[in-house]
Short mmCIF file of C-alpha atoms and ligand atoms in Angstrom, two decimals:
data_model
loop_
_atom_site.label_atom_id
_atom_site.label_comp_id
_atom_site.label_asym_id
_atom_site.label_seq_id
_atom_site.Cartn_x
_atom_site.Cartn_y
_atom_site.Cartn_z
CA UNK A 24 -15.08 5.10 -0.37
CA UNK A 25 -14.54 3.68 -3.96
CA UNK A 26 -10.95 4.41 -5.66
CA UNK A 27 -10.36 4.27 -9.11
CA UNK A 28 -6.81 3.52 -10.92
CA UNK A 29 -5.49 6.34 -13.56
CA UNK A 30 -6.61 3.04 -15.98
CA UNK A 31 -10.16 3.12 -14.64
CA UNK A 32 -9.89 0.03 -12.79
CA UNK A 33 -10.87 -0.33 -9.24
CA UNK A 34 -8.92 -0.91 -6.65
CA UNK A 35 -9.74 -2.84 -3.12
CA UNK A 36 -8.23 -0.29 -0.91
CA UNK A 37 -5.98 3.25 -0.79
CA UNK A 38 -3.79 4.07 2.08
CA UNK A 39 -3.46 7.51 0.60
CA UNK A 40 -7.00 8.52 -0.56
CA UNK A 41 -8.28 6.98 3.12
CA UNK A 42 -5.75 9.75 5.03
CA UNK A 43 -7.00 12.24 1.94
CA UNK A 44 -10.62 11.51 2.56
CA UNK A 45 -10.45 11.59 6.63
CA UNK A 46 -8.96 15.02 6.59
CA UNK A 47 -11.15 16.31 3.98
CA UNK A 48 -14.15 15.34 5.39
CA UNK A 49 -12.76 16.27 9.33
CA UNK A 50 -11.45 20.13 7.83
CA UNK A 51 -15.30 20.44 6.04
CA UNK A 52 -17.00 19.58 8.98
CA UNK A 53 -19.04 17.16 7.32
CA UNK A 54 -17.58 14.72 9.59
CA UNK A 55 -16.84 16.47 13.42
CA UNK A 56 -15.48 13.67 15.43
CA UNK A 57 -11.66 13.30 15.35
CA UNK A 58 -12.25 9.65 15.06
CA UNK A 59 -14.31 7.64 13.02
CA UNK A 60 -14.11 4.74 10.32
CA UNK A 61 -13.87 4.71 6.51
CA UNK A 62 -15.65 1.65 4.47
CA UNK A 63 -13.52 0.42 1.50
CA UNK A 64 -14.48 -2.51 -0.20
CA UNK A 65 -16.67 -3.62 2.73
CA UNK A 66 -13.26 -2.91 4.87
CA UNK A 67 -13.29 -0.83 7.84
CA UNK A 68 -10.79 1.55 8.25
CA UNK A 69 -10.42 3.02 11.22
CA UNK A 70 -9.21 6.88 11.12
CA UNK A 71 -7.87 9.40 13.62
CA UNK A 72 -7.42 13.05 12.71
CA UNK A 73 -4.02 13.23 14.87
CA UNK A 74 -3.88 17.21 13.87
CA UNK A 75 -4.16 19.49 11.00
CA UNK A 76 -2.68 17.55 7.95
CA UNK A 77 -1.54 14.68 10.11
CA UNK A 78 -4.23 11.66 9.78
CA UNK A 79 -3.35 8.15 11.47
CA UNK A 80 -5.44 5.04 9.77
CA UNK A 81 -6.00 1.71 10.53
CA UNK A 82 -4.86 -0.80 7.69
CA UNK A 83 -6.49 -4.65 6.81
CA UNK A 84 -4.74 -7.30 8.68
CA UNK A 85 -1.52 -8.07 6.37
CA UNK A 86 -2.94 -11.87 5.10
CA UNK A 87 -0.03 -14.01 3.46
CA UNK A 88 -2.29 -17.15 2.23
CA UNK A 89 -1.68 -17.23 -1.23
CA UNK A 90 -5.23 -17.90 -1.85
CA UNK A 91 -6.44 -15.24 -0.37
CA UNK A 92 -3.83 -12.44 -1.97
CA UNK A 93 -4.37 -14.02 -4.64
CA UNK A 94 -1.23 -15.87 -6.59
CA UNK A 95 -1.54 -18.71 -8.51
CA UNK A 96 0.55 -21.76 -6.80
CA UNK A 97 3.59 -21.65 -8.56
CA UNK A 98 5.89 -21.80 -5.70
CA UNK A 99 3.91 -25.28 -4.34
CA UNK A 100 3.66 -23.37 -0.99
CA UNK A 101 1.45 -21.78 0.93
CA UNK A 102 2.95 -18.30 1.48
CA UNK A 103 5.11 -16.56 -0.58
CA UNK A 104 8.33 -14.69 1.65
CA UNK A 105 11.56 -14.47 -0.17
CA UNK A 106 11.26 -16.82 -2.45
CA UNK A 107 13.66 -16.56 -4.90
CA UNK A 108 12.45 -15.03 -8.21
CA UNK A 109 13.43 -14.04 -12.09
CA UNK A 110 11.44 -11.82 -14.56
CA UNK A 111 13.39 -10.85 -17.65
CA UNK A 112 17.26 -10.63 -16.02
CA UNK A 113 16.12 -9.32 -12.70
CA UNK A 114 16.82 -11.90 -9.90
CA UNK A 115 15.22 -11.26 -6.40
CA UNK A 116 13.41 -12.51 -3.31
CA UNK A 117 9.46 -12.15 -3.76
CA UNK A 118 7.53 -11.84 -1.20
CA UNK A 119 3.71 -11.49 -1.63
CA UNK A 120 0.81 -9.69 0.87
CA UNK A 121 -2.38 -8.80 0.52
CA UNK A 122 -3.09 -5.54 2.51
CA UNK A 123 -6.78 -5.55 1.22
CA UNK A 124 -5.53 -5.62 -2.05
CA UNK A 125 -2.23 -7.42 -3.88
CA UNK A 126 1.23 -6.45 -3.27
CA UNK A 127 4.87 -7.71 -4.37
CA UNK A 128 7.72 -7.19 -2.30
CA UNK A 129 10.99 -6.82 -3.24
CA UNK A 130 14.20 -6.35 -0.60
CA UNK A 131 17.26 -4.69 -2.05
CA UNK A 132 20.31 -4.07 -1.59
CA UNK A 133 20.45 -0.73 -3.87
CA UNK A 134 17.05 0.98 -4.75
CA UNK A 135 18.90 2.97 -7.44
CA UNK A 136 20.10 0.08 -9.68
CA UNK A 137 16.29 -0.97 -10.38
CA UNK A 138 14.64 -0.18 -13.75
CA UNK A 139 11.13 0.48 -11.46
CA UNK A 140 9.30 0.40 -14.79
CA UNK A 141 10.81 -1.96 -16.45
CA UNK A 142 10.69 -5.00 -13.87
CA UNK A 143 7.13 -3.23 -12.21
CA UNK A 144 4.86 -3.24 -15.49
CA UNK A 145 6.59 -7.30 -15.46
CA UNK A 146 5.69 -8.15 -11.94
CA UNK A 147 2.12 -6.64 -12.10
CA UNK A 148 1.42 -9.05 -15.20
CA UNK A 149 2.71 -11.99 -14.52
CA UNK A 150 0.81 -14.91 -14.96
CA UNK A 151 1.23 -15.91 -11.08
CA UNK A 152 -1.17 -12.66 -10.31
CA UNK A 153 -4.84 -13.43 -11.77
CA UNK A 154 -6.12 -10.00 -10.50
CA UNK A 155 -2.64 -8.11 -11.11
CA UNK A 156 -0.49 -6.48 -8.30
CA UNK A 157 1.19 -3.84 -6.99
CA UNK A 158 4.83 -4.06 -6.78
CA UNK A 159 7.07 -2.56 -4.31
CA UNK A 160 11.06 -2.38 -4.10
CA UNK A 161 12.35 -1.36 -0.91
CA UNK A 162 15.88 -1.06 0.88
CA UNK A 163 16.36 -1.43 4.28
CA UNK A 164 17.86 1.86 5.59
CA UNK A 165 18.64 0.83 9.38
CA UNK A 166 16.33 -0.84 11.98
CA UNK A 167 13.58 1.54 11.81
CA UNK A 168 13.91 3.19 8.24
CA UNK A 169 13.77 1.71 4.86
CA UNK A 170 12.91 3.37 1.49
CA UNK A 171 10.86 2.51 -1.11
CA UNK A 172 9.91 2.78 -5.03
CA UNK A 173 6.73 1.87 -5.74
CA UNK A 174 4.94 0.34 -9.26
CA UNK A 175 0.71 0.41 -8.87
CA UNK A 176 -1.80 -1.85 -10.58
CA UNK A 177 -3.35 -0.05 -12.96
CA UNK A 178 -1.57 3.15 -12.11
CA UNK A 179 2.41 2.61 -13.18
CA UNK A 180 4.94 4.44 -10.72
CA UNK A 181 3.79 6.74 -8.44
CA UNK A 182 5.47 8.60 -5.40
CA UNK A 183 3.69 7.03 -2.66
CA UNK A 184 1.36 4.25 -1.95
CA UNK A 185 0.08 3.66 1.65
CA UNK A 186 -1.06 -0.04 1.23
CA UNK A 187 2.10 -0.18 -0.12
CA UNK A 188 4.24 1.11 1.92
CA UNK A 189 2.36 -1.50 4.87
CA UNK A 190 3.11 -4.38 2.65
CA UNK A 191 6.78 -3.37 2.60
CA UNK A 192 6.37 -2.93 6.44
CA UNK A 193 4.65 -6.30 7.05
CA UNK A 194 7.05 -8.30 5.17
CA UNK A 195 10.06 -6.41 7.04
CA UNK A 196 8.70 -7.40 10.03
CA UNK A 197 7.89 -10.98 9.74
CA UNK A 198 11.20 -11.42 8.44
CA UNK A 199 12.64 -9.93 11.41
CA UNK A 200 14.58 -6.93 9.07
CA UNK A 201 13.14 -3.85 11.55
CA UNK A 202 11.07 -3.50 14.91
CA UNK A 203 7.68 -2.98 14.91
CA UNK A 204 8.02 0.64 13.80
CA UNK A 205 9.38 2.51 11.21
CA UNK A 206 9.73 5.18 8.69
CA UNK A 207 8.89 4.37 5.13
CA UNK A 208 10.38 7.20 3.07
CA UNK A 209 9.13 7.50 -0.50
CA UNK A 210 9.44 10.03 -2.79
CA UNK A 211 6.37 11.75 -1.93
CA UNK A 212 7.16 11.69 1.48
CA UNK A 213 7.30 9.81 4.31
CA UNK A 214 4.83 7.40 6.26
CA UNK A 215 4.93 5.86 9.87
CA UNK A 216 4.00 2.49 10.62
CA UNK A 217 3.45 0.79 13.58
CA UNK A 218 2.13 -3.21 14.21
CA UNK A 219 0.84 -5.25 17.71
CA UNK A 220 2.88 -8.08 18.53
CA UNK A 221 1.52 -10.93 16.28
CA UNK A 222 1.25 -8.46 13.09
CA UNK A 223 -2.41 -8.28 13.05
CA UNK A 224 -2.96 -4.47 13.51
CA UNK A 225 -0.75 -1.87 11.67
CA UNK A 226 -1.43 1.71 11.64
CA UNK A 227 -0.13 4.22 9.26
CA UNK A 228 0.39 7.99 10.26
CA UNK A 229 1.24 10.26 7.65
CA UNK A 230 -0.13 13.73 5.92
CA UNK A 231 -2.62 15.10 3.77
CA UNK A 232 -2.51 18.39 2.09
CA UNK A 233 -5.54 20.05 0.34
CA UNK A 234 -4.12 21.26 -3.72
CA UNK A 235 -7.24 22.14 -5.08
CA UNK A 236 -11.10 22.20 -4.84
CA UNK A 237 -13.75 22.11 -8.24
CA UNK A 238 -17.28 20.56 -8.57
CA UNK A 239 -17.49 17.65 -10.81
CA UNK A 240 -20.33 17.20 -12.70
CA UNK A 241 -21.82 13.56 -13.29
CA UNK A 242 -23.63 13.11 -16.71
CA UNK A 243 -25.51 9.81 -17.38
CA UNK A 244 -25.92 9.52 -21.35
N1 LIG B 311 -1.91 4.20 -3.83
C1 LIG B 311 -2.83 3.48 -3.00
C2 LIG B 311 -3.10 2.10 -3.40
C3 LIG B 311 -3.77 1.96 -4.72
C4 LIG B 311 -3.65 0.55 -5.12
C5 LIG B 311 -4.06 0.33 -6.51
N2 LIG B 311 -3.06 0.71 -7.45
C6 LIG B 311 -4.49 -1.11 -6.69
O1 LIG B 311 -4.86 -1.44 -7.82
O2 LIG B 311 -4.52 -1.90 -5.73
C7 LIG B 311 -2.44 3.57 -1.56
O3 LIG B 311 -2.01 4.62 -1.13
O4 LIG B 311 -2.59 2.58 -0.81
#
């Protein structure tokens, strides 16, 4: 699988398109087993048709190394989680994940009072990102439930993001805010994550809904 940004850049890895993708290929037949693994990036993802519209796929290993996400070492530290932060009048804790591709974390106490646009166009170009990032804002909603808004490299707000929505997951749970499963709602709709013990292996179950079919036709000039 490749996936493109609405910018035309390229992007490491989709939570969305991979659940998209599974069930498309699973309700065309063109692939029949109910599990089976989708290459993004040279990552395997891992995907089990669960039911009509209901897809459950294996995510990257959440990797916190700076290096590795990547951010430049501002912070003089090796991991970035909830360090305090300040872009332009908005004050928060950062934290920062790769999920197979950048992501900035933000815990909230009120979702509403955050200019999404404003402080996510910010966040994805600041200097500290030298490939850009995705930013998320999440509140925690009770031990198993939190919300999120979400601002995409490349993209600008969007409803949902599945890498996303793990990154807000995997920070949550190394912080010791929720268990090791929970609800992300978003405003496309909801998401269920899950994580083994030492936060190695998350899984996200969520749907997939066919809108529309059309043939696209490649020219090479
Ligand atoms: N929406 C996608 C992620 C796209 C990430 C992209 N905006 C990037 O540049 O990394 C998802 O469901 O995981």
């Amino acid at each position: 699988m490749e996936i493109y940004n609405s910018d035309g850049s390229k992007a490491e890895i989709c939570g969305n398109a991979t659940r998209s993708l599974a069930g498309y290929l699973y309700e065309n037949q063109i692939e029949k087993n109910q599990t089976f693994s989708i290459f993004s990036n040279q990552i395997q993802l891992q995907v089990e048709i669960i039911r009509n519209n209901l897809v459950k796929a294996q995510l990257p290993k959440p990797i916190f190394e700076i290096e590795k996400i990547p951010v430049e070492n501002i912070f003089g530290l090796q991991m970035i989680i909830e360090e305090s932060f300040e872009v332009e009048g908005f004050k928060s804790k950062l934290s920062t994940v790769s999920m197979g591709n950048p992501h900035a974390v933000f815990f909230v106490e009120d979702l509403e009072k955050i200019d999404v646009e404003k402080v996510g166009y910010l966040v994805e170009n600041h200097k500290m990102f030298p490939n850009k990032t995705n930013c998320e804002f999440a509140e925690i909603k009770s031990e198993n439930e939190i919300k999120m808004y979400v601002w995409e490299r490349g993209s600008g707000r969007t409803k949902a993001c599945g890498s996303g929505a793990a990154a807000v997951f995997a920070v949550a749970v190394k912080t010791n805010k929720i268990s090791r499963s929970a609800t992300v709602h978003m405003e496309g709709g909801d998401l269920f994550l899950e994580c083994d013990e030492n936060l190695e292996r998350i899984w996200q179950t969520g749907p997939y809904k066919i809108i529309c079919e059309g043939f696209y036709y490649y020219y090479y000039y």
